[in-house]
Short mmCIF file of C-alpha atoms and ligand atoms in Angstrom, two decimals:
data_model
loop_
_atom_site.label_atom_id
_atom_site.label_comp_id
_atom_site.label_asym_id
_atom_site.label_seq_id
_atom_site.Cartn_x
_atom_site.Cartn_y
_atom_site.Cartn_z
CA MET B 1 -4.25 -24.89 -33.92
CA ARG B 2 -3.25 -24.47 -30.23
CA VAL B 3 -5.41 -21.62 -28.29
CA THR B 4 -3.68 -20.35 -25.10
CA ARG B 5 -5.65 -18.05 -23.32
CA ARG B 6 -4.16 -16.24 -20.80
CA ARG B 7 -4.88 -16.00 -17.43
CA PRO B 8 -6.57 -12.78 -16.37
CA GLU B 9 -4.21 -10.43 -14.75
CA TRP B 10 -6.77 -9.23 -12.09
CA ARG B 11 -8.56 -11.88 -9.98
CA VAL B 12 -11.75 -10.61 -7.68
CA THR B 13 -13.12 -12.02 -4.47
CA ALA B 14 -15.97 -10.84 -2.48
CA ILE B 15 -14.58 -10.53 1.06
CA ALA B 16 -18.22 -8.47 2.76
CA ARG B 17 -21.01 -7.28 1.57
CA ASP B 18 -20.54 -4.69 -1.46
CA THR B 19 -16.68 -4.88 -0.77
CA TYR B 20 -14.41 -6.77 -3.38
CA ALA B 21 -10.32 -7.62 -3.26
CA LEU B 22 -8.81 -7.14 -6.42
CA GLU B 23 -5.68 -9.08 -6.79
CA GLN B 24 -3.14 -8.05 -9.33
CA LYS B 25 -0.98 -10.99 -10.36
CA SER B 26 1.78 -10.10 -12.92
CA PRO B 27 5.04 -10.81 -13.47
CA TYR B 28 6.44 -7.52 -12.14
CA ALA B 29 3.64 -6.93 -9.24
CA GLN B 30 1.52 -9.19 -6.43
CA CYS B 31 -0.83 -6.25 -4.88
CA VAL B 32 -4.35 -6.16 -3.30
CA ASP B 33 -6.41 -3.10 -4.17
CA TYR B 34 -10.15 -2.95 -3.16
CA LEU B 35 -13.48 -2.19 -4.06
CA LEU B 36 -15.93 -0.64 -1.93
CA VAL B 37 -19.49 0.17 -2.93
CA GLY B 38 -21.92 2.37 -1.58
CA ARG B 39 -25.32 3.91 -2.35
CA ASP B 40 -24.40 6.70 -4.88
CA ARG B 41 -20.88 6.27 -5.60
CA ALA B 42 -17.79 3.31 -5.17
CA ALA B 43 -13.92 3.85 -4.43
CA VAL B 44 -11.11 1.71 -5.30
CA ILE B 45 -8.43 1.50 -2.79
CA ASP B 46 -5.10 1.67 -4.73
CA THR B 47 -4.62 0.52 -7.92
CA GLY B 48 -2.05 -1.82 -8.61
CA LEU B 49 1.08 -1.45 -10.92
CA ALA B 50 0.77 0.09 -14.35
CA SER B 51 0.44 -2.85 -16.74
CA ARG B 52 -1.37 -3.37 -19.73
CA GLY B 53 -4.29 -4.83 -18.55
CA ALA B 54 -7.10 -2.13 -17.59
CA LEU B 55 -8.24 -2.21 -14.15
CA ARG B 56 -11.58 -0.20 -14.68
CA SER B 57 -12.89 -2.75 -16.90
CA VAL B 58 -12.59 -5.02 -14.02
CA VAL B 59 -14.44 -2.60 -11.68
CA THR B 60 -17.10 -1.52 -14.25
CA ALA B 61 -17.96 -5.35 -14.05
CA LEU B 62 -18.87 -5.14 -10.50
CA THR B 63 -20.51 -2.05 -10.09
CA ASP B 64 -22.35 0.97 -12.35
CA ARG B 65 -21.89 3.67 -10.11
CA PRO B 66 -19.23 6.74 -10.49
CA VAL B 67 -15.62 5.64 -9.20
CA ASP B 68 -13.17 7.44 -7.02
CA VAL B 69 -9.73 6.22 -6.12
CA TRP B 70 -8.78 6.42 -2.56
CA LEU B 71 -4.84 5.85 -2.47
CA THR B 72 -3.15 4.44 0.79
CA HIS B 73 0.11 6.12 -0.20
CA GLY B 74 1.99 7.46 -3.74
CA HIS B 75 4.46 4.68 -4.34
CA ALA B 76 4.34 3.35 -7.98
CA ASP B 77 2.63 -0.28 -7.38
CA HIS B 78 -0.27 1.39 -5.37
CA ILE B 79 -0.80 4.48 -8.09
CA GLY B 80 -0.52 2.65 -11.01
CA HIS B 81 -3.87 2.81 -12.56
CA ALA B 82 -5.79 5.60 -10.94
CA GLY B 83 -5.79 7.45 -14.29
CA GLU B 84 -8.43 5.03 -15.43
CA PHE B 85 -10.92 6.87 -12.86
CA GLY B 86 -12.54 9.94 -11.70
CA ALA B 87 -10.47 11.62 -8.88
CA ALA B 88 -7.84 10.16 -7.14
CA TYR B 89 -7.48 11.45 -3.17
CA LEU B 90 -4.06 11.10 -1.73
CA HIS B 91 -2.81 12.70 1.45
CA GLU B 92 -1.03 15.67 0.65
CA ALA B 93 1.99 14.72 2.26
CA ASP B 94 2.66 12.19 -0.05
CA ARG B 95 2.80 14.54 -2.78
CA PRO B 96 6.47 14.34 -3.45
CA VAL B 97 6.07 10.73 -3.35
CA GLN B 98 3.63 10.17 -5.98
CA ALA B 99 5.96 12.63 -8.21
CA ALA B 100 8.67 11.05 -7.91
CA HIS B 101 6.89 7.29 -8.45
CA SER B 102 5.64 8.54 -11.63
CA ASP B 103 9.03 9.61 -12.47
CA PRO B 104 10.64 7.12 -15.08
CA ALA B 105 14.14 8.09 -13.93
CA PHE B 106 13.42 7.93 -10.24
CA LEU B 107 11.79 4.68 -11.13
CA LYS B 108 14.70 3.16 -13.15
CA ARG B 109 17.17 4.23 -10.16
CA LEU B 110 14.77 2.82 -7.53
CA LEU B 111 14.53 -0.78 -9.46
CA ARG B 112 18.04 -0.96 -9.96
CA GLU B 113 19.11 0.07 -6.33
CA GLU B 114 16.00 -2.57 -4.52
CA MET B 115 16.30 -5.02 -6.90
CA GLY B 116 20.19 -5.21 -8.05
CA ALA B 117 21.53 -6.77 -11.47
CA ALA B 118 19.59 -9.67 -11.49
CA LEU B 119 15.97 -8.35 -11.82
CA ALA B 120 17.51 -4.95 -13.99
CA ALA B 121 15.80 -6.28 -16.86
CA VAL B 122 12.44 -5.47 -14.97
CA ALA B 123 13.01 -1.86 -15.02
CA ARG B 124 12.29 -1.27 -18.40
CA PRO B 125 9.03 -3.05 -19.13
CA VAL B 126 7.67 -2.01 -15.61
CA VAL B 127 8.94 2.14 -16.89
CA ARG B 128 7.28 1.79 -20.00
CA ARG B 129 3.74 1.00 -18.56
CA VAL B 130 4.22 3.90 -15.94
CA THR B 131 4.26 6.10 -18.41
CA ALA B 132 1.83 4.61 -20.79
CA ILE B 133 -1.09 5.56 -18.75
CA PRO B 134 -2.71 8.78 -18.27
CA PRO B 135 -1.63 10.84 -14.99
CA ALA B 136 -4.33 10.81 -12.39
CA ASP B 137 -6.64 13.58 -11.52
CA TYR B 138 -5.51 13.77 -8.01
CA ARG B 139 -6.91 15.76 -4.98
CA TRP B 140 -5.30 16.11 -1.89
CA PHE B 141 -6.51 15.61 1.33
CA GLY B 142 -5.28 16.36 5.18
CA ASP B 143 -5.22 14.22 8.36
CA ASP B 144 -9.11 14.63 8.83
CA GLN B 145 -10.88 13.22 6.28
CA VAL B 146 -14.10 11.30 5.75
CA PHE B 147 -15.33 9.80 2.84
CA ASP B 148 -19.52 9.50 2.09
CA LEU B 149 -20.18 6.60 -0.57
CA GLY B 150 -23.68 7.21 0.55
CA GLY B 151 -24.81 5.02 3.65
CA ARG B 152 -21.30 4.01 3.97
CA GLU B 153 -18.66 6.52 5.75
CA VAL B 154 -15.17 5.83 5.50
CA THR B 155 -12.93 7.59 7.61
CA VAL B 156 -8.83 7.99 6.77
CA VAL B 157 -6.57 7.04 9.32
CA PRO B 158 -3.51 8.97 9.57
CA VAL B 159 0.02 6.01 9.40
CA PRO B 160 3.02 7.90 8.77
CA GLY B 161 6.20 6.00 8.36
CA HIS B 162 6.53 4.07 5.47
CA THR B 163 5.68 7.08 3.57
CA PRO B 164 4.97 10.76 5.20
CA GLY B 165 1.09 10.71 3.64
CA SER B 166 0.43 6.91 4.65
CA VAL B 167 -3.34 6.45 5.72
CA CYS B 168 -5.25 3.34 6.12
CA TYR B 169 -8.77 3.36 5.41
CA LEU B 170 -11.75 2.48 8.11
CA ASP B 171 -14.91 1.40 6.76
CA GLN B 172 -17.33 1.07 9.60
CA ALA B 173 -19.88 -0.91 7.71
CA THR B 174 -18.10 -4.00 7.26
CA GLY B 175 -15.37 -3.48 10.12
CA GLY B 176 -12.55 -3.05 7.84
CA LEU B 177 -9.46 -1.62 8.17
CA PHE B 178 -7.72 -0.83 4.92
CA THR B 179 -3.82 -0.63 5.28
CA GLY B 180 -1.90 -0.43 2.01
CA ASP B 181 1.62 -1.40 3.21
CA SER B 182 1.81 -0.27 6.77
CA CYS B 183 0.41 -3.42 8.46
CA CYS B 184 0.75 -6.33 6.09
CA ASP B 185 2.10 -10.16 6.66
CA TRP B 186 6.09 -10.29 6.62
CA GLY B 187 7.29 -6.51 6.90
CA VAL B 188 6.97 -2.88 7.10
CA LEU B 189 9.60 -1.09 4.64
CA LEU B 190 11.19 1.95 6.30
CA HIS B 191 14.44 2.26 4.30
CA LEU B 192 12.90 3.73 1.01
CA GLU B 193 13.61 7.34 -0.10
CA PHE B 194 10.82 9.49 1.61
CA CYS B 195 10.30 6.73 4.70
CA LEU B 196 10.04 8.35 8.27
CA PRO B 197 12.01 7.65 11.10
CA PRO B 198 10.90 4.48 13.15
CA ALA B 199 9.66 6.59 16.34
CA VAL B 200 7.20 7.91 13.89
CA TYR B 201 5.80 4.78 12.78
CA LEU B 202 5.82 3.59 16.15
CA GLU B 203 3.14 6.33 16.66
CA SER B 204 1.27 5.03 13.86
CA ALA B 205 1.22 1.25 14.38
CA ARG B 206 0.35 2.53 18.10
CA ARG B 207 -2.83 3.94 16.72
CA LEU B 208 -3.72 0.97 14.94
CA LEU B 209 -3.27 -1.18 18.05
CA GLY B 210 -5.50 1.36 19.86
CA LEU B 211 -8.26 1.47 17.37
CA GLN B 212 -8.26 -2.57 17.27
CA ARG B 213 -8.53 -2.80 20.84
CA ALA B 214 -11.50 -0.50 20.84
CA GLY B 215 -12.94 -2.58 18.41
CA ALA B 216 -13.14 -0.12 15.68
CA PHE B 217 -12.23 -2.70 13.01
CA ARG B 218 -11.96 -6.81 12.82
CA PHE B 219 -10.57 -7.00 9.46
CA ASN B 220 -6.91 -5.88 8.49
CA TRP B 221 -7.10 -5.63 4.35
CA PRO B 222 -3.23 -5.22 3.12
CA GLY B 223 -2.22 -4.35 0.00
CA HIS B 224 0.33 -7.03 -0.38
CA HIS B 225 0.46 -11.01 0.79
CA GLY B 226 -2.65 -12.52 2.20
CA PHE B 227 -5.78 -10.85 3.46
CA PRO B 228 -7.19 -10.67 5.87
CA ALA B 229 -4.05 -10.12 7.20
CA ALA B 230 -3.29 -11.73 10.53
CA ALA B 231 -4.95 -10.35 13.56
CA ASP B 232 -2.12 -9.90 16.00
CA LEU B 233 -0.18 -7.51 13.47
CA PRO B 234 -0.74 -4.45 14.59
CA GLU B 235 0.03 -5.59 18.26
CA GLN B 236 3.45 -7.22 16.94
CA TYR B 237 4.36 -4.40 14.50
CA ALA B 238 4.05 -2.15 17.81
CA ALA B 239 6.34 -4.24 19.56
CA CYS B 240 8.73 -4.18 16.57
CA ALA B 241 8.90 -0.68 16.30
CA GLU B 242 9.26 -0.27 20.15
CA SER B 243 12.26 -2.34 20.24
CA ILE B 244 13.83 -0.62 17.93
CA ALA B 245 13.33 2.97 19.96
CA ASP B 246 14.69 1.31 23.05
CA GLY B 247 17.47 -0.71 21.57
CA SER B 248 16.33 -3.99 22.44
CA GLY B 249 15.88 -5.01 18.74
CA VAL B 250 18.66 -6.60 17.25
CA VAL B 251 19.54 -4.19 14.26
CA ARG B 252 20.96 -7.04 10.95
CA PRO B 253 22.42 -5.69 7.97
CA ARG B 254 21.30 -6.91 4.58
CA ARG B 255 22.37 -5.59 1.39
CA HIS B 256 20.47 -2.93 0.78
CA HIS B 257 18.89 -2.02 4.35
CA ALA B 258 18.98 -3.37 7.94
CA VAL B 259 16.41 -5.39 9.52
CA VAL B 260 14.82 -5.63 12.48
CA ARG B 261 12.53 -8.96 13.13
CA TYR B 262 10.16 -9.44 15.92
CA ARG B 263 8.01 -12.97 16.09
CA ASP B 264 6.60 -13.10 12.58
CA VAL B 265 7.29 -9.30 11.34
CA LEU B 266 10.30 -7.20 10.30
CA ILE B 267 10.97 -3.62 9.90
CA THR B 268 13.61 -2.28 7.43
CA LEU B 269 15.58 0.39 8.05
CA PRO B 270 18.45 2.60 6.18
CA ARG B 271 21.82 1.03 6.69
CA THR B 272 22.86 3.92 8.27
CA TYR B 273 20.82 2.78 11.28
CA LEU B 274 23.77 -0.09 12.28
CA ALA B 275 25.89 3.00 13.47
CA GLN B 276 23.53 4.97 15.14
CA PRO B 277 22.97 5.29 18.83
CA VAL B 278 20.04 4.24 20.19
CA GLY B 279 18.98 7.85 21.66
CA ARG B 280 19.34 9.21 18.06
CA ARG B 281 16.48 6.75 16.77
ZN1 ZN L 1 4.77 1.32 -0.59
#
C-alpha cells in the first residue's frame, strides 16, 4: 500500500523572540502571516486565504494565550481564517473592502477580471472556501491605535493606498514592521477596486521611510514573497510613487492595468492613467 502524506499547508518559522512567520502554501495562495506572543495575549497578523486547513490549530500549537487577529487590510487573501479566532481588528476605512472581499459574487468577478480565462477555474474552490469559514467578529479602529499584548506594545501605522484602511504594525520589542501588501518585494498594487490614488500611497511610503530613517524598525515583514523584505524597499517605493506624481516615471500598459517600474519594484495603476495628464495624478 502506498502512503502519501500531504505537505502541511502552513510552514512555521521563528523570526524573533516570541514571533513567528506562518507561511501559507496552497495552490491558490502564497501568503505570510505572523504570530506575536506577549505576556497576556497573542495576536495573529493576517490570516491568509480561506482554505481547508485550520490556521487556529497551527497557532494553538505555538501559544496557549488568548489570540486576537490584527489585519493589515481587508483583502480576501489576508482575512481568510480570521473567523477561527477571537476579535478581528481592522481599520474602519476598510469596512467596504472587507464586505466586498467576503462576498462570493464580488470575488468571482475579481478573480475573472484579474486572472483571465486561464485561471477562471480557480474561482470556484476559492469562493467555496471563503464562504465555508464563519464570519469574523470584526472590531474597527481609527488612525491612532496601540495594542498591548502584556509587556509588548504594538502601534498601528496607517498606510492608505493599496486599500483605504491599509496599516502596518510596528513592534518596538523586536524592531519589526509588519507591512501586509504595502511594502513587499516585487510590487504594490494600486489598480484594484478601492485602491487610492498614487499620491496618497506616496505619503504612506514617505511615512515608512521616515520611520525607518528614525530607527523605528529594522525588519520589514511583508504579507507575500520573501521575508524579511529588502531593507531599501521603503526608499524604492517612495521614489517609484514620486516618479508617478512628477511624471518622470514611464507608465506602461498591461492587459488589466498599467505599470510604473523603479529599480527592483513596480507600482500598478488603473489603465486610465495612461491617458491622464501628469498634474491630475
Ligand atoms: Zn492586498
